[in-house]
Amino acid sequence: MRTFLSLALLVTVSWGFNSCKQDSDCEDFYDCTVDRCDQDSGSCVHLDPADGVCRYTTRIPGELLAAGDLTIADRLRITQVASKVIGQVHVNLPLQKAVYGIDPLQELSALKEEVMQETQGTISNAWSFHQKMIGIYETLNDLHANYILPPPFFFYTALLPFTFRDYYVGNERRYVVTSVLDGFDFRTIGFDVGTDIVLWGGDSIENAVQQSGDDGFGSNEAAQRFLGIERLTRRDFGRRRPLQEPAVVVGYIDKDGNEREHTFEWHYFDRRVNPEPSEEPSPSDDPEPFAASSSDSLAELCPSLEEDETFGATVPMTRFESLGGIVKPPMQDRQGLAASASQIDVSEKYAEFLQAGILSTSSGDFGYLSLQSFDPPDGPFGVLLEIARLLSILPDNGLVLDVRGNGGGYLASAEMMLQFFTEEQIDPMRGQVLANNLLLSMSQNDTAEILEKYGKQLSVGVQAGEVFTGAVEIIPREYTNCYSGLKYTAPVILLNDASIYSATDIFSASVQDHGIATIVGAAENTG
């Protein structure tokens, strides 16, 4: 099977916003009374508000509307950079063009021509330009290839005050409310957790989910449906097109079986003021602090590697961006199973990522381990030590390993964890990149450390005129086979669904390839 390493594009452009001369200029920026004009920077700024004062607003935040514009030169540079990265770096493009019948390079060329025809007097606003760029990236159906907007857009998420997901009665698919945001209560109108949704914006909920999924990044029907549901109640302005409506009319069945409707307003959420509950910290924000402790953890996990010349190098730190900001774990599903397990204490450092317990049944006691991310804050190795500890105290009759909603993270964590469950050698994931002079040059001048391992294959591929390089192990096999301690030998069941991506997708496939577990999918495909 051909394997690919996909390099994502991060395009950021900075410009001025929130300009002000006095405090009164800031009144429309936020729904709170604690904004002021910073005279040194000439920008509207937040003060720390009282609890809940600025948590949500139903108005489009003023700083989004007031964000400074992009010049024609800025727009041309963005389209040129995007064309180079998608055309010469994005390794999945040949496959995606064949599968989806798309041509993002042609679309970028058309957008460039459109920009060149504009003048400073006729130029569209920045948000309109960004929306077109996001639309081009969405045609790739690839969550690793993103057009990410700069501040202030990146800080905002628009939420409806509830979430829902699909379930089945026989072969009939239905949609049920799974949570209501803190601070909201719709029980007086018969709308609560457990309520079935039947209509959305005047159309059937099934059609609304399908249309939403078609506009997103899903690579298959199951993933499109999952992301379609997510998009209907959540929009991250940093990488999603803006809302077209301020509210949504939702039709539902109340507890008495009556069909009812209610108009739910979108609420804007500023992560700078109130970090979102369950939002996962990203080590990419400050990569250095965990490097030393991560190497210490690796030495404890695999002492044999300490003499290896690659010990502590960046190769095993390869990290596929966790999609936690996009893909939220279906916590209601997980809690339903975990609630029946007697809990086992998890190290506080990993409490947001791990959940462990004992499932007591008529057939005996079984272990339960929920892994919600491969993206812990201290790097890829420390969490493996904690998982090894938990496996040593969980019942040895069998294990339920739950990765539903796991958006990925460090490939090293995912692949090295496999060796806990088998005596067989772990065959690591191999990656390929496009064979061209741009990537060859980048591999030779340290522009991108991740490309260093492809240097030889790039030279061979470019000289031979190949489209792709030969395959290279992303995580060296001495890492994926370094652990010589406990092997959990009892039967394992792996639970996954359409919301797992990236490193977790690779983990699930490797579990199957190595015969480690019986896989039970909550959807017909993974992400």
XYZ file of C-alpha atoms in Angstrom:
527
model
C 0.000 0.000 0.000
C 1.364 3.403 -0.960
C 1.809 5.715 1.997
C 2.202 9.458 1.879
C 3.478 12.175 4.134
C 1.260 15.215 3.731
C 2.742 18.627 4.466
C 0.149 21.218 5.447
C 0.173 24.843 4.391
C 0.012 27.532 7.016
C -0.559 30.956 5.445
C -0.653 33.878 7.840
C -0.804 37.544 7.045
C -0.686 40.219 9.710
C -2.381 43.546 9.493
C -3.724 46.199 11.845
C -7.137 45.927 13.470
C -9.122 47.407 16.374
C -7.715 50.871 15.684
C -8.956 53.467 18.153
C -8.237 56.873 19.639
C -10.427 56.735 22.752
C -12.318 54.169 24.852
C -15.640 54.966 23.206
C -14.245 53.701 19.897
C -14.118 50.217 21.423
C -17.715 49.939 22.620
C -18.851 47.899 19.630
C -16.030 45.395 19.679
C -17.257 43.175 22.508
C -20.401 42.560 24.516
C -18.848 43.708 27.749
C -18.007 46.915 29.539
C -14.344 46.334 30.232
C -12.776 47.266 26.886
C -10.533 50.265 26.579
C -8.302 51.957 24.033
C -4.616 51.331 24.593
C -3.028 54.668 23.763
C 0.424 53.239 23.128
C -0.720 50.789 20.434
C -3.882 52.603 19.346
C -5.822 49.326 19.587
C -8.871 48.130 21.496
C -7.885 45.644 24.183
C -9.614 43.384 26.692
C -9.336 43.733 30.410
C -10.030 40.636 32.468
C -13.828 40.536 32.684
C -15.937 39.223 35.494
C -16.900 35.569 35.106
C -19.231 35.110 32.177
C -19.380 38.782 31.183
C -17.799 38.245 27.770
C -18.252 34.495 27.366
C -20.643 34.631 24.414
C -22.067 37.313 22.162
C -24.749 37.027 19.484
C -23.276 39.965 17.560
C -20.494 39.545 15.047
C -17.525 40.827 17.064
C -16.591 44.297 15.930
C -12.929 43.509 15.465
C -13.824 40.980 12.754
C -15.750 43.610 10.847
C -13.074 46.240 11.457
C -10.092 44.075 10.549
C -7.713 45.952 8.282
C -7.790 45.145 4.590
C -5.318 43.199 2.483
C -3.548 45.096 -0.241
C -3.486 43.810 -3.806
C 0.191 42.934 -3.303
C -0.690 40.922 -0.182
C -3.333 38.953 -2.071
C -1.065 38.221 -5.002
C 1.650 36.979 -2.669
C -0.799 34.685 -0.875
C -2.049 33.135 -4.131
C 1.534 32.684 -5.367
C 2.686 31.009 -2.153
C -0.403 28.794 -2.055
C 0.173 27.739 -5.681
C 3.767 26.784 -4.932
C 2.957 24.843 -1.772
C -0.098 23.025 -3.130
C 1.579 22.319 -6.453
C 5.055 21.362 -5.258
C 4.737 20.362 -1.587
C 1.261 18.909 -1.073
C 1.965 15.249 -1.796
C -1.689 14.178 -1.987
C -2.566 16.519 -4.860
C -2.210 13.981 -7.720
C -4.479 11.531 -5.894
C -7.004 14.190 -4.900
C -7.235 15.550 -8.444
C -8.003 12.057 -9.716
C -10.501 11.152 -6.983
C -12.400 14.432 -6.625
C -11.990 15.880 -10.123
C -10.563 19.133 -8.743
C -7.927 21.563 -9.916
C -7.005 23.942 -7.074
C -4.059 25.343 -9.031
C -6.395 26.476 -11.793
C -8.713 28.013 -9.196
C -5.783 29.858 -7.618
C -4.719 31.103 -11.039
C -8.241 32.401 -11.680
C -8.290 34.121 -8.287
C -4.917 35.699 -9.035
C -6.278 37.066 -12.326
C -9.324 38.413 -10.490
C -7.092 40.198 -7.974
C -4.949 41.681 -10.737
C -8.055 43.230 -12.296
C -8.957 45.022 -9.072
C -7.885 48.489 -8.022
C -7.643 49.979 -4.551
C -11.003 51.615 -5.242
C -12.812 48.409 -6.246
C -10.997 45.806 -4.142
C -13.206 43.480 -2.100
C -12.853 43.256 1.676
C -10.319 40.923 3.279
C -12.966 38.534 4.573
C -14.287 37.969 1.053
C -10.802 37.118 -0.209
C -10.147 34.741 2.685
C -13.476 33.031 2.050
C -12.436 32.283 -1.526
C -9.080 30.915 -0.367
C -10.724 28.697 2.236
C -13.136 27.442 -0.428
C -10.222 26.385 -2.641
C -8.595 24.493 0.217
C -11.853 22.780 1.117
C -11.934 21.156 -2.324
C -8.881 19.114 -1.256
C -10.961 17.290 1.386
C -7.817 17.071 3.484
C -7.720 18.196 7.109
C -3.922 18.424 6.956
C -4.034 21.044 4.220
C -5.434 24.217 5.708
C -5.589 27.887 4.910
C -5.372 29.431 8.370
C -6.447 33.013 8.877
C -4.465 35.455 11.031
C -5.730 37.229 14.151
C -8.337 38.359 14.936
C -10.205 35.665 12.956
C -8.185 32.839 14.470
C -9.388 33.634 17.993
C -13.101 33.262 17.298
C -15.465 30.321 17.158
C -19.171 30.561 16.408
C -21.318 28.067 18.307
C -24.940 27.123 18.429
C -25.881 26.484 22.068
C -26.105 22.709 21.625
C -24.464 19.763 19.866
C -25.974 16.680 18.265
C -24.928 13.512 16.479
C -26.426 10.591 14.611
C -27.712 7.248 15.895
C -29.696 4.373 14.452
C -33.002 2.674 15.154
C -32.730 -0.434 13.032
C -31.587 0.874 9.648
C -33.081 4.329 10.182
C -30.589 7.090 10.911
C -31.723 9.737 13.359
C -30.148 12.758 15.022
C -30.221 13.464 18.744
C -29.105 16.367 20.945
C -26.061 15.274 22.958
C -25.211 18.410 24.962
C -26.363 21.930 25.755
C -23.796 24.648 26.395
C -23.261 25.778 29.971
C -25.512 28.696 30.833
C -28.300 27.721 28.429
C -31.538 25.936 29.328
C -34.206 25.152 26.737
C -36.271 22.694 28.765
C -39.216 25.101 28.854
C -39.593 24.616 25.094
C -39.083 20.847 25.304
C -35.521 20.909 23.937
C -32.805 19.098 25.901
C -30.249 16.301 25.727
C -32.012 13.343 24.127
C -34.251 15.448 21.883
C -34.522 14.231 18.288
C -33.862 16.841 15.569
C -35.852 16.432 12.339
C -35.603 19.747 10.455
C -32.831 22.267 9.897
C -33.378 25.629 8.255
C -36.600 24.446 6.618
C -35.025 21.291 5.146
C -34.759 17.762 6.521
C -31.902 17.279 8.957
C -30.545 14.479 6.730
C -30.274 16.830 3.741
C -28.738 19.574 5.897
C -26.047 17.216 7.217
C -25.240 15.956 3.726
C -24.972 19.478 2.294
C -22.776 20.572 5.209
C -20.555 17.524 4.759
C -20.221 18.103 1.022
C -18.833 21.574 1.763
C -16.208 20.290 4.192
C -13.023 18.219 4.417
C -14.356 14.674 4.736
C -12.454 12.113 2.681
C -15.280 9.551 2.712
C -19.019 9.408 3.362
C -18.720 8.624 7.074
C -16.186 11.409 7.661
C -18.273 13.849 5.615
C -21.299 13.050 7.761
C -19.349 13.508 10.999
C -17.823 16.801 9.889
C -21.133 17.870 8.379
C -22.778 17.520 11.777
C -19.911 19.374 13.436
C -20.104 22.258 10.943
C -23.815 22.768 11.555
C -23.227 23.797 15.177
C -19.628 25.062 15.168
C -17.517 27.303 12.944
C -13.900 28.103 13.713
C -13.187 31.399 11.982
C -9.489 30.624 11.734
C -10.061 28.013 9.027
C -13.735 28.000 8.069
C -15.850 30.151 5.807
C -17.980 32.715 7.699
C -21.608 32.188 8.599
C -24.305 33.072 6.110
C -27.071 33.518 8.673
C -27.298 34.887 12.252
C -29.608 32.102 13.443
C -30.976 28.676 12.483
C -34.581 27.423 12.684
C -34.489 23.893 14.113
C -37.396 21.457 14.037
C -37.483 18.813 16.761
C -39.663 16.305 18.597
C -40.304 17.199 22.231
C -40.644 14.644 25.034
C -44.409 14.409 24.440
C -43.918 13.514 20.788
C -44.926 16.904 19.415
C -43.138 18.498 16.473
C -41.888 21.952 17.401
C -39.583 24.649 16.040
C -37.249 27.142 17.629
C -34.814 29.734 16.280
C -31.340 29.300 17.765
C -28.891 32.187 17.449
C -25.197 31.751 16.765
C -23.004 32.776 19.690
C -19.484 34.068 19.141
C -16.802 32.802 21.461
C -13.436 34.510 22.035
C -10.799 32.026 23.234
C -8.586 34.844 24.514
C -11.182 35.720 27.135
C -12.465 32.273 28.076
C -10.441 29.249 26.926
C -12.890 26.770 25.521
C -13.713 23.793 27.774
C -11.871 20.662 26.614
C -9.678 22.740 24.303
C -6.381 20.919 24.041
C -3.094 22.792 24.515
C -0.839 22.650 21.513
C 2.880 22.018 21.969
C 3.482 23.776 18.669
C 2.831 27.082 20.450
C 6.021 26.692 22.491
C 7.961 23.621 21.386
C 11.148 23.948 23.415
C 10.087 23.472 27.077
C 9.119 19.811 26.719
C 12.113 18.727 24.630
C 14.375 17.822 27.555
C 11.702 16.093 29.633
C 10.587 14.212 26.540
C 14.106 12.874 26.004
C 14.258 11.858 29.682
C 10.998 9.968 29.254
C 12.333 8.269 26.138
C 15.480 7.163 28.020
C 13.304 5.616 30.740
C 10.989 3.994 28.214
C 13.718 2.635 25.932
C 17.162 2.625 27.624
C 18.685 0.828 24.646
C 18.224 3.938 22.503
C 20.395 6.162 24.681
C 23.530 5.145 22.819
C 21.864 5.575 19.443
C 23.132 8.533 17.424
C 19.544 9.651 16.758
C 18.602 9.676 20.441
C 16.572 12.771 21.266
C 16.692 13.943 17.651
C 13.775 15.567 15.908
C 12.995 12.501 13.788
C 10.971 10.653 16.455
C 9.333 13.959 17.444
C 7.544 14.097 14.086
C 4.118 15.465 14.851
C 1.070 15.479 12.620
C -0.999 18.440 13.766
C -3.644 17.302 16.213
C -7.094 18.092 14.912
C -8.457 18.728 18.371
C -9.420 22.252 17.362
C -11.605 20.833 14.611
C -12.599 17.406 15.765
C -14.185 17.300 19.190
C -14.399 13.919 20.926
C -17.964 12.598 21.179
C -17.764 12.743 24.943
C -21.342 11.578 25.522
C -20.578 8.289 23.764
C -17.379 7.801 25.686
C -18.911 8.739 29.023
C -21.684 6.207 28.486
C -19.136 3.380 28.461
C -16.678 4.911 30.892
C -19.427 5.667 33.416
C -19.955 1.932 33.885
C -16.286 1.440 34.713
C -14.817 1.907 38.162
C -12.231 4.629 37.627
C -8.480 4.248 38.022
C -6.469 7.361 38.848
C -4.479 8.793 35.956
C -1.486 11.088 36.337
C -2.764 14.664 36.556
C -0.502 15.635 33.658
C -2.448 13.337 31.323
C -5.904 13.500 32.876
C -7.270 15.381 29.849
C -5.967 12.720 27.477
C -6.401 9.427 29.302
C -9.229 7.720 31.133
C -8.875 4.283 32.695
C -11.167 1.969 34.590
C -12.425 -1.543 35.206
C -15.548 -2.870 33.499
C -17.240 -5.441 35.738
C -19.450 -7.860 33.817
C -21.043 -11.264 34.338
C -18.095 -12.694 32.408
C -15.501 -11.066 34.644
C -13.558 -7.827 34.975
C -12.072 -6.121 31.920
C -9.875 -3.091 31.471
C -11.034 0.134 29.854
C -8.598 2.698 28.460
C -9.762 5.809 26.647
C -7.114 7.695 24.684
C -8.490 11.040 23.555
C -5.367 12.387 21.847
C -1.811 11.530 20.846
C -0.874 15.160 21.486
C 0.073 15.586 25.177
C 1.710 18.844 26.253
C 5.077 17.332 27.191
C 5.828 15.550 23.939
C 5.310 12.010 22.686
C 7.093 9.793 25.226
C 5.956 10.605 28.751
C 2.373 9.575 28.077
C 3.624 6.159 26.934
C 5.131 5.562 30.359
C 1.772 6.375 31.932
C -0.044 4.052 29.521
C 2.424 1.255 30.346
C 1.766 1.820 34.052
C -1.998 1.675 33.542
C -1.767 -1.514 31.487
C 0.195 -3.154 34.295
C -2.650 -2.623 36.791
C -5.670 -3.160 34.529
C -7.312 -6.627 34.560
C -5.554 -9.143 32.355
C -8.772 -10.762 31.099
C -9.124 -8.288 28.245
C -9.086 -4.605 27.348
C -11.403 -2.135 25.639
C -9.195 0.507 24.001
C -11.311 3.524 23.049
C -9.890 6.028 20.527
C -13.183 7.503 19.311
C -12.825 11.234 18.729
C -9.021 11.079 18.846
C -7.848 13.647 16.294
C -4.226 12.471 16.233
C -0.947 14.088 17.256
C 2.508 12.559 17.594
C 3.070 9.607 15.293
C 5.830 8.410 17.653
C 3.291 8.019 20.473
C 0.888 6.136 18.221
C 3.388 3.734 16.688
C 5.485 3.126 19.796
C 2.356 2.257 21.778
C 1.739 -0.700 19.460
C 4.684 -2.619 20.945
C 2.874 -2.802 24.304
C 0.473 -5.353 22.804
C 2.563 -7.732 20.717
C 5.854 -9.608 20.638
C 5.999 -9.160 16.866
C 8.181 -6.529 15.245
C 6.283 -3.325 14.492
C 6.580 -2.301 10.867
C 6.532 1.510 10.960
C 4.640 3.830 8.653
C 6.499 4.900 5.540
C 6.159 8.263 3.874
C 6.757 9.664 0.426
C 7.065 13.226 -0.797
C 6.901 14.746 -4.252
C 10.182 14.432 -6.127
C 11.032 17.955 -7.275
C 13.820 20.499 -7.041
C 12.032 22.670 -4.465
C 11.844 19.898 -1.877
C 15.334 18.690 -2.763
C 16.694 22.161 -2.060
C 14.730 22.381 1.203
C 16.121 19.014 2.339
C 19.677 20.205 1.756
C 19.591 23.595 3.468
C 17.697 22.750 6.693
C 14.656 24.765 5.577
C 12.461 21.897 6.734
C 13.925 19.357 9.180
C 11.171 16.878 8.376
C 12.591 16.572 4.848
C 16.123 15.645 5.909
C 15.371 11.918 5.916
C 14.135 12.152 2.315
C 17.335 13.737 0.988
C 18.739 10.627 -0.730
C 15.373 9.570 -2.111
C 14.741 13.111 -3.392
C 18.047 13.124 -5.273
C 17.266 9.772 -6.889
C 13.664 10.730 -7.657
C 14.509 14.097 -9.211
C 17.266 12.596 -11.396
C 14.918 9.829 -12.564
C 12.026 12.201 -13.211
C 9.737 10.380 -10.762
C 6.539 11.928 -9.389
C 7.171 10.592 -5.857
C 10.258 9.632 -3.883
C 10.854 6.160 -2.606
C 9.255 5.320 0.746
C 11.084 6.211 3.970
C 10.279 5.180 7.550
C 8.851 8.230 9.293
C 9.586 6.874 12.777
C 12.668 4.603 12.666
C 11.907 0.977 13.502
C 14.440 0.998 16.348
C 11.989 3.322 18.106
C 8.834 1.392 17.272
C 10.472 -1.784 18.632
C 12.538 -0.478 21.534
C 10.319 -1.344 24.511
C 11.194 -4.589 26.265
C 8.861 -4.424 29.267
C 5.263 -5.452 29.797
C 3.351 -6.940 26.896
C -0.420 -6.888 27.336
C -1.286 -10.307 25.936
C -5.002 -10.561 26.744
C -7.577 -9.924 23.975
C -8.071 -6.283 22.998
C -11.071 -4.555 21.415
C -10.348 -1.250 19.674
C -13.232 1.218 19.387
C -12.940 3.839 16.644
C -15.216 6.034 14.534
C -15.336 8.546 11.689
C -13.821 11.280 13.849
C -10.339 9.766 14.169
C -7.645 11.246 11.963
C -3.965 11.416 11.237
C -1.779 9.512 13.721
C -4.871 7.792 15.170
C -5.914 6.599 11.725
C -2.429 5.159 11.288
C -2.634 3.593 14.755
C -5.936 1.863 13.933
C -4.617 0.553 10.617
C -1.462 -0.734 12.311
C -3.517 -2.468 15.004
C -5.283 -4.318 12.225
C -2.101 -5.012 10.235
C -0.364 -6.528 13.266
C -3.387 -8.495 14.498
C -3.342 -6.698 17.853
C -7.069 -6.200 18.378
C -10.556 -6.789 17.103
C -11.745 -3.457 15.726
C -15.290 -2.301 16.434
C -16.192 0.787 14.438
C -18.951 3.183 15.436
C -19.031 4.233 11.763
C -18.427 2.482 8.468
C -15.087 4.250 8.003
C -12.493 6.307 9.849
C -11.743 9.948 9.067
